[in-house]
Amino acid sequence: MSRVYNFSAGPAMLPEEVLQQAASEMMDYQGSGMSVMEMSHRGKVYDGIIKKAEENFRKLVGVPDNYKVLFLQGGASTQFAMIPMNLMVNRKAAYIVTGQWAKKAYQEAAMYGEAIKIASSEDKTFSYIPDCSDLDIPEDVDYVYICENNTIYGTEYFTLPNTKGHILVSDVSSNFLSRPIDVEKYGVFFGGVQKNIGPAGLAIAVIREDLIREDVLPGTPTMLRYKIHADNGSMYNTPSCYNIYICGLVFEWLMKRGGLTEIEKYNQAKAKILYDYLDESKLFKGTVRREDRSLMNVPFVIGDKDMEAEFIKSAEANGFIALKGHRTVGGMRASIYNAMPIEGVQKLVEFMKDFEVKH
Ligand SMILES: *Cc1c(COP(=O)(O)O)cnc(C)c1O
């Protein structure tokens, strides 16, 4: 078996221990005589799996009792519609646009009401997080929306916006469970799990109970109502059973490692190795304002397209996979989520140093 260091932005690496456990339970899950993907979601065994997954998620994150944890389908992108359909009762919402994912959410919301862009960092190709301490927020907006870690551009909020009393909605897809968060600061946060937690297709949404309402926008499909999922314990229809099981294993893995405080330290140490090198390198350069640099996605450039192509190709030949930057920005990007071991980053930096010496 030879595993590569996979720097993909998502789907991304999963912890080896989790993959091994899943493999060992594949043919016969704990004496049930079948794999988790073959069993009824209404059965006792699966009920245990989903309940334990939710319980461990709550423990890990510290979710208070007045918040629901929902396992939903359609990835993070479906949430771009579910948020306005369920929360935009005044048909007005404020969006801070710090990258493509925030922009997509903003454009989606505009289909249902008035989406107001209250701040943006598009003027400098999304290379920073705007000052959100005193934004002009219309009084009657239903919520303020952010994308907390910008996967493509490599920026991350380390201070949440001052929403001036409005509900905060946050897309945490690419920094999900990467550090502790204060749940009570949010009305809703959600993420697709394929970056930091599990297989693609599943989203986890954490929503304050009083925001789960009956009077959603007219025409909201049943499957897109938070209430239906909340009332049915995320089992209104067949959930992404196997994905939820894998997420559950990842939650256990995180707990064994000391939870989110410990994983944050580990992620900080990993990111520092890479950023320190980018700061000193004469060949490679980071593209993001220092104080906004993401712990998860690290974009960098050489500035010479041919040499960048050569670097990516040569890196791949040496077991460092998926370092090509997003198609819209070019250059390189190393995604170093929870499951990327620190050795992967150390070895990548050694490889980059070597490449620099040769060029
Ligand atoms: C990947 C990503 C998405 C889209 O996730 P899908 O599950 O593919 O819909 C949305 N937001 C952010 C921040 C992402 O990184």
Short mmCIF file of C-alpha atoms and ligand atoms in Angstrom, two decimals:
data_model
loop_
_atom_site.label_atom_id
_atom_site.label_comp_id
_atom_site.label_asym_id
_atom_site.label_seq_id
_atom_site.Cartn_x
_atom_site.Cartn_y
_atom_site.Cartn_z
CA MET A 1 0.00 0.00 0.00
CA SER A 2 1.35 3.39 -0.82
CA ARG A 3 -0.56 6.47 0.25
CA VAL A 4 0.22 9.88 -1.20
CA TYR A 5 0.13 13.26 0.49
CA ASN A 6 -3.08 14.58 -0.99
CA PHE A 7 -3.36 18.37 -0.89
CA SER A 8 -6.73 18.44 -2.63
CA ALA A 9 -9.22 21.11 -1.58
CA GLY A 10 -12.00 18.54 -1.43
CA PRO A 11 -12.83 15.73 -1.43
CA ALA A 12 -9.73 15.52 0.68
CA MET A 13 -7.67 13.22 2.87
CA LEU A 14 -9.35 11.24 5.62
CA PRO A 15 -7.47 9.92 8.65
CA GLU A 16 -5.81 6.62 7.87
CA GLU A 17 -7.12 5.08 11.11
CA VAL A 18 -10.66 5.91 10.02
CA LEU A 19 -10.22 4.33 6.61
CA GLN A 20 -8.76 1.24 8.21
CA GLN A 21 -11.60 0.93 10.66
CA ALA A 22 -14.14 1.38 7.87
CA ALA A 23 -12.33 -1.28 5.85
CA SER A 24 -12.32 -3.72 8.76
CA GLU A 25 -16.05 -3.19 9.27
CA MET A 26 -16.94 -3.27 5.60
CA MET A 27 -18.15 -6.86 5.25
CA ASP A 28 -19.68 -7.28 8.69
CA TYR A 29 -20.45 -4.24 10.80
CA GLN A 30 -20.11 -5.31 14.42
CA GLY A 31 -21.70 -8.70 13.98
CA SER A 32 -24.66 -7.47 11.94
CA GLY A 33 -23.55 -9.62 9.01
CA MET A 34 -23.69 -6.71 6.60
CA SER A 35 -21.97 -3.46 5.75
CA VAL A 36 -23.33 -0.12 6.96
CA MET A 37 -24.38 0.72 3.40
CA GLU A 38 -26.61 -2.31 3.18
CA MET A 39 -28.63 -1.89 6.34
CA SER A 40 -31.98 -0.21 6.84
CA HIS A 41 -31.74 3.31 8.14
CA ARG A 42 -34.76 2.51 10.30
CA GLY A 43 -33.09 -0.45 11.96
CA LYS A 44 -31.69 -0.55 15.47
CA VAL A 45 -28.06 -0.81 14.39
CA TYR A 46 -28.17 2.24 12.16
CA ASP A 47 -30.14 4.17 14.71
CA GLY A 48 -27.22 3.63 17.07
CA ILE A 49 -24.77 4.89 14.46
CA ILE A 50 -26.56 8.16 13.67
CA LYS A 51 -27.41 8.90 17.30
CA LYS A 52 -23.85 8.37 18.42
CA ALA A 53 -22.54 10.49 15.54
CA GLU A 54 -24.79 13.37 16.57
CA GLU A 55 -23.97 12.97 20.24
CA ASN A 56 -20.23 13.02 19.56
CA PHE A 57 -20.53 16.00 17.22
CA ARG A 58 -22.38 17.89 19.95
CA LYS A 59 -19.70 17.04 22.48
CA LEU A 60 -16.83 17.95 20.19
CA VAL A 61 -18.24 21.31 19.14
CA GLY A 62 -20.07 22.09 22.37
CA VAL A 63 -23.51 22.50 20.82
CA PRO A 64 -26.04 23.85 23.34
CA ASP A 65 -29.41 22.10 23.74
CA ASN A 66 -31.31 24.86 21.96
CA TYR A 67 -29.54 24.11 18.69
CA LYS A 68 -30.41 21.29 16.28
CA VAL A 69 -27.75 19.33 14.44
CA LEU A 70 -29.02 18.23 11.03
CA PHE A 71 -27.51 15.79 8.56
CA LEU A 72 -28.63 16.99 5.13
CA GLN A 73 -28.06 16.06 1.52
CA GLY A 74 -27.10 18.07 -1.53
CA GLY A 75 -23.75 19.24 -0.18
CA ALA A 76 -23.06 22.76 0.98
CA SER A 77 -24.46 24.29 -2.21
CA THR A 78 -28.03 23.23 -1.39
CA GLN A 79 -27.71 25.28 1.80
CA PHE A 80 -27.24 28.38 -0.36
CA ALA A 81 -30.95 27.99 -1.21
CA MET A 82 -32.18 26.51 2.06
CA ILE A 83 -30.87 29.48 4.03
CA PRO A 84 -32.96 32.12 2.22
CA MET A 85 -35.97 29.84 1.77
CA ASN A 86 -36.13 29.21 5.50
CA LEU A 87 -34.81 32.42 7.01
CA MET A 88 -35.58 35.27 4.62
CA VAL A 89 -39.02 36.08 6.02
CA ASN A 90 -38.58 39.81 5.37
CA ARG A 91 -37.08 38.95 1.99
CA LYS A 92 -33.95 40.87 2.83
CA ALA A 93 -30.52 39.59 3.81
CA ALA A 94 -26.98 40.96 4.04
CA TYR A 95 -24.03 39.17 2.44
CA ILE A 96 -20.31 39.66 2.93
CA VAL A 97 -18.67 38.50 -0.26
CA THR A 98 -15.15 37.21 0.32
CA GLY A 99 -14.86 34.66 -2.46
CA GLN A 100 -16.65 32.48 -4.93
CA TRP A 101 -18.60 30.44 -2.43
CA ALA A 102 -19.94 33.54 -0.70
CA LYS A 103 -20.75 34.99 -4.10
CA LYS A 104 -22.66 31.90 -5.14
CA ALA A 105 -24.66 32.02 -1.91
CA TYR A 106 -25.33 35.72 -2.47
CA GLN A 107 -26.52 35.11 -6.03
CA GLU A 108 -28.75 32.27 -4.89
CA ALA A 109 -30.33 34.43 -2.19
CA ALA A 110 -31.07 37.10 -4.80
CA MET A 111 -33.51 34.63 -6.36
CA TYR A 112 -35.69 34.79 -3.25
CA GLY A 113 -35.46 38.36 -2.10
CA GLU A 114 -33.19 41.33 -1.77
CA ALA A 115 -29.62 40.20 -1.17
CA ILE A 116 -27.51 43.15 -0.09
CA LYS A 117 -23.76 43.04 -0.44
CA ILE A 118 -22.57 44.88 2.66
CA ALA A 119 -18.85 44.21 2.15
CA SER A 120 -16.58 42.54 -0.36
CA SER A 121 -12.91 41.88 -0.98
CA GLU A 122 -13.30 41.39 -4.70
CA ASP A 123 -11.31 44.60 -5.40
CA LYS A 124 -8.12 42.72 -4.50
CA THR A 125 -9.08 39.29 -5.87
CA PHE A 126 -10.42 38.21 -2.49
CA SER A 127 -6.97 38.23 -0.91
CA TYR A 128 -8.17 39.61 2.42
CA ILE A 129 -11.10 39.70 4.84
CA PRO A 130 -12.74 43.14 4.95
CA ASP A 131 -13.05 45.04 8.22
CA CYS A 132 -16.42 43.92 9.54
CA SER A 133 -16.41 45.75 12.85
CA ASP A 134 -18.80 48.54 11.87
CA LEU A 135 -20.63 47.71 8.67
CA ASP A 136 -23.67 49.50 7.38
CA ILE A 137 -26.35 46.84 7.93
CA PRO A 138 -29.97 47.69 7.09
CA GLU A 139 -32.18 47.34 10.16
CA ASP A 140 -34.66 44.91 8.58
CA VAL A 141 -32.38 42.22 7.18
CA ASP A 142 -33.17 38.68 8.26
CA TYR A 143 -29.55 37.67 8.69
CA VAL A 144 -25.91 38.45 7.91
CA TYR A 145 -24.15 35.80 5.86
CA ILE A 146 -20.46 34.94 5.68
CA CYS A 147 -18.23 32.21 4.29
CA GLU A 148 -15.85 31.68 7.17
CA ASN A 149 -12.98 30.06 5.31
CA ASN A 150 -12.50 30.86 1.67
CA THR A 151 -11.32 27.60 0.18
CA ILE A 152 -10.26 29.00 -3.17
CA TYR A 153 -8.51 32.19 -2.04
CA GLY A 154 -7.14 30.96 1.28
CA THR A 155 -8.53 33.58 3.64
CA GLU A 156 -10.22 32.90 6.95
CA TYR A 157 -12.14 34.99 9.47
CA PHE A 158 -10.39 35.01 12.85
CA THR A 159 -12.85 37.60 14.18
CA LEU A 160 -16.52 37.25 13.39
CA PRO A 161 -18.33 40.29 11.95
CA ASN A 162 -20.18 42.63 14.22
CA THR A 163 -23.70 41.84 13.01
CA LYS A 164 -25.23 44.52 15.22
CA GLY A 165 -27.70 42.11 16.70
CA HIS A 166 -28.64 40.35 13.48
CA ILE A 167 -28.51 36.60 13.08
CA LEU A 168 -25.18 35.32 11.79
CA VAL A 169 -25.22 32.58 9.15
CA SER A 170 -21.89 31.00 8.28
CA ASP A 171 -20.60 28.53 5.71
CA VAL A 172 -17.85 26.61 7.49
CA SER A 173 -17.37 23.92 4.84
CA SER A 174 -13.61 24.22 4.61
CA ASN A 175 -12.74 24.90 8.25
CA PHE A 176 -15.32 22.62 9.82
CA LEU A 177 -14.01 21.14 13.10
CA SER A 178 -10.58 22.64 12.50
CA ARG A 179 -10.73 24.77 15.67
CA PRO A 180 -13.13 25.45 18.53
CA ILE A 181 -16.06 27.72 17.77
CA ASP A 182 -18.52 29.58 19.95
CA VAL A 183 -21.83 28.17 18.73
CA GLU A 184 -23.95 30.80 20.46
CA LYS A 185 -22.54 33.50 18.20
CA TYR A 186 -24.34 31.88 15.27
CA GLY A 187 -27.92 31.50 14.20
CA VAL A 188 -26.89 28.84 11.71
CA PHE A 189 -23.63 27.37 10.57
CA PHE A 190 -23.30 24.64 8.01
CA GLY A 191 -20.74 22.87 5.90
CA GLY A 192 -20.29 20.23 3.29
CA VAL A 193 -18.29 17.48 4.98
CA GLN A 194 -15.94 16.51 2.17
CA LYS A 195 -13.17 18.88 3.16
CA ASN A 196 -12.55 18.11 6.77
CA ILE A 197 -14.90 15.37 7.90
CA GLY A 198 -16.10 12.75 5.44
CA PRO A 199 -17.35 11.74 1.99
CA ALA A 200 -18.95 14.30 -0.34
CA GLY A 201 -22.70 14.83 -0.63
CA LEU A 202 -23.52 15.31 3.02
CA ALA A 203 -23.86 18.65 4.78
CA ILE A 204 -24.16 19.24 8.50
CA ALA A 205 -26.19 22.25 9.60
CA VAL A 206 -26.38 23.54 13.15
CA ILE A 207 -29.35 25.78 13.65
CA ARG A 208 -30.83 27.59 16.63
CA GLU A 209 -34.26 26.16 17.38
CA ASP A 210 -36.18 29.41 17.24
CA LEU A 211 -35.03 29.87 13.64
CA ILE A 212 -36.66 26.62 12.55
CA ARG A 213 -40.01 27.83 11.35
CA GLU A 214 -43.17 26.66 9.73
CA ASP A 215 -43.75 29.85 7.71
CA VAL A 216 -40.95 29.43 5.20
CA LEU A 217 -41.08 31.06 1.75
CA PRO A 218 -44.04 29.79 -0.31
CA GLY A 219 -43.03 27.01 -2.65
CA THR A 220 -40.17 25.75 -0.49
CA PRO A 221 -39.93 22.03 -1.27
CA THR A 222 -40.50 19.70 1.66
CA MET A 223 -36.94 18.41 1.44
CA LEU A 224 -35.59 21.95 1.75
CA ARG A 225 -37.35 22.79 5.01
CA TYR A 226 -35.23 22.67 8.12
CA LYS A 227 -38.32 21.88 10.14
CA ILE A 228 -39.03 18.62 8.37
CA HIS A 229 -35.48 17.40 9.03
CA ALA A 230 -35.46 18.66 12.60
CA ASP A 231 -38.80 17.01 13.37
CA ASN A 232 -37.62 13.72 11.91
CA GLY A 233 -34.15 13.49 13.41
CA SER A 234 -32.51 13.91 9.97
CA MET A 235 -34.43 10.83 8.79
CA TYR A 236 -37.39 12.26 6.93
CA ASN A 237 -36.12 10.33 3.96
CA THR A 238 -33.18 7.94 3.66
CA PRO A 239 -30.18 9.92 4.87
CA SER A 240 -26.63 9.56 3.49
CA CYS A 241 -26.23 6.58 5.78
CA TYR A 242 -22.69 5.58 4.97
CA ASN A 243 -21.39 9.15 4.92
CA ILE A 244 -22.82 9.76 8.36
CA TYR A 245 -21.15 6.60 9.62
CA ILE A 246 -17.75 7.76 8.31
CA CYS A 247 -18.28 11.21 9.86
CA GLY A 248 -19.01 9.45 13.13
CA LEU A 249 -15.66 7.65 12.92
CA VAL A 250 -13.94 10.97 12.25
CA PHE A 251 -15.64 12.53 15.30
CA GLU A 252 -14.27 9.66 17.42
CA TRP A 253 -10.83 10.15 15.90
CA LEU A 254 -10.95 13.85 16.80
CA MET A 255 -12.04 13.08 20.35
CA LYS A 256 -9.17 10.64 20.79
CA ARG A 257 -6.80 13.37 19.68
CA GLY A 258 -8.05 15.71 22.35
CA GLY A 259 -10.84 17.48 20.52
CA LEU A 260 -10.91 20.80 18.73
CA THR A 261 -8.47 22.66 21.00
CA GLU A 262 -5.77 20.10 20.24
CA ILE A 263 -6.52 19.86 16.53
CA GLU A 264 -6.32 23.65 16.34
CA LYS A 265 -2.80 23.60 17.78
CA TYR A 266 -1.84 20.92 15.31
CA ASN A 267 -3.34 22.88 12.41
CA GLN A 268 -1.56 26.05 13.52
CA ALA A 269 1.76 24.21 13.67
CA LYS A 270 1.22 22.77 10.19
CA ALA A 271 0.23 26.09 8.63
CA LYS A 272 3.16 27.88 10.28
CA ILE A 273 5.68 25.56 8.64
CA LEU A 274 4.33 26.42 5.22
CA TYR A 275 3.75 30.15 5.78
CA ASP A 276 7.18 30.63 7.39
CA TYR A 277 8.77 29.13 4.34
CA LEU A 278 6.64 31.21 1.94
CA ASP A 279 7.73 34.33 3.85
CA GLU A 280 11.40 33.54 3.44
CA SER A 281 11.37 32.02 -0.05
CA LYS A 282 12.59 34.06 -3.00
CA LEU A 283 10.79 31.82 -5.48
CA PHE A 284 7.41 31.05 -3.91
CA LYS A 285 5.05 33.71 -2.61
CA GLY A 286 1.86 33.56 -0.59
CA THR A 287 -1.05 35.52 -2.04
CA VAL A 288 -3.04 36.43 1.06
CA ARG A 289 -2.79 39.30 3.55
CA ARG A 290 -0.88 37.99 6.53
CA GLU A 291 -3.53 38.39 9.24
CA ASP A 292 -6.20 36.68 7.16
CA ARG A 293 -4.23 33.61 6.12
CA SER A 294 -6.27 30.43 6.32
CA LEU A 295 -5.06 27.52 8.43
CA MET A 296 -6.65 25.17 5.91
CA ASN A 297 -5.97 26.36 2.36
CA VAL A 298 -2.63 27.89 1.45
CA PRO A 299 -2.42 29.42 -2.03
CA PHE A 300 0.97 30.43 -3.42
CA VAL A 301 2.56 31.39 -6.71
CA ILE A 302 5.88 31.52 -8.49
CA GLY A 303 4.65 34.02 -11.04
CA ASP A 304 5.95 32.08 -14.03
CA LYS A 305 3.31 29.77 -15.52
CA ASP A 306 5.76 27.32 -17.06
CA MET A 307 7.72 26.96 -13.88
CA GLU A 308 4.50 26.52 -11.90
CA ALA A 309 3.44 23.73 -14.24
CA GLU A 310 6.83 22.13 -13.83
CA PHE A 311 6.57 22.40 -10.04
CA ILE A 312 3.12 20.81 -9.94
CA LYS A 313 4.19 17.98 -12.21
CA SER A 314 7.38 17.31 -10.33
CA ALA A 315 5.57 17.47 -6.97
CA GLU A 316 3.09 14.89 -8.19
CA ALA A 317 5.87 12.57 -9.30
CA ASN A 318 7.20 12.81 -5.74
CA GLY A 319 3.93 11.92 -4.03
CA PHE A 320 2.55 15.43 -3.36
CA ILE A 321 -0.81 15.35 -5.10
CA ALA A 322 -3.34 18.00 -6.17
CA LEU A 323 -1.29 21.15 -5.60
CA LYS A 324 -2.70 22.94 -8.62
CA GLY A 325 -4.52 26.14 -7.68
CA HIS A 326 -8.22 26.55 -8.41
CA ARG A 327 -8.93 26.93 -12.12
CA THR A 328 -10.03 30.52 -11.60
CA VAL A 329 -6.86 31.70 -9.83
CA GLY A 330 -4.00 29.58 -11.12
CA GLY A 331 -0.76 29.05 -9.21
CA MET A 332 -0.71 26.48 -6.44
CA ARG A 333 -2.75 25.70 -3.38
CA ALA A 334 -1.98 23.29 -0.58
CA SER A 335 -5.05 22.27 1.40
CA ILE A 336 -3.92 21.05 4.78
CA TYR A 337 -7.07 19.93 6.56
CA ASN A 338 -7.23 18.02 9.85
CA ALA A 339 -6.25 14.69 8.33
CA MET A 340 -3.06 15.99 6.65
CA PRO A 341 -0.22 14.82 8.89
CA ILE A 342 2.43 17.36 9.87
CA GLU A 343 5.03 15.21 8.11
CA GLY A 344 3.18 15.83 4.86
CA VAL A 345 3.69 19.58 5.23
CA GLN A 346 7.31 19.21 6.40
CA LYS A 347 8.12 17.03 3.42
CA LEU A 348 6.34 19.37 1.03
CA VAL A 349 8.41 22.30 2.31
CA GLU A 350 11.61 20.27 1.94
CA PHE A 351 10.57 19.50 -1.61
CA MET A 352 9.86 23.20 -2.28
CA LYS A 353 13.23 24.22 -0.86
CA ASP A 354 14.92 21.72 -3.08
CA PHE A 355 12.99 23.01 -6.08
CA GLU A 356 13.98 26.57 -5.20
CA VAL A 357 17.67 25.69 -5.02
CA LYS A 358 17.47 24.11 -8.47
CA HIS A 359 15.74 27.14 -10.06
C1 LIG B 1 -16.58 23.16 -1.26
C2 LIG B 1 -17.33 24.29 -0.73
C3 LIG B 1 -18.70 24.47 -1.00
C4 LIG B 1 -19.47 23.55 -1.93
O1 LIG B 1 -19.66 22.31 -1.39
P1 LIG B 1 -20.57 21.23 -2.18
O2 LIG B 1 -20.73 20.17 -1.15
O3 LIG B 1 -19.80 20.82 -3.37
O4 LIG B 1 -21.84 21.88 -2.53
C5 LIG B 1 -19.34 25.52 -0.41
N1 LIG B 1 -18.70 26.36 0.40
C6 LIG B 1 -17.39 26.24 0.68
C7 LIG B 1 -16.73 27.21 1.59
C8 LIG B 1 -16.67 25.20 0.13
O5 LIG B 1 -15.36 25.08 0.39
#
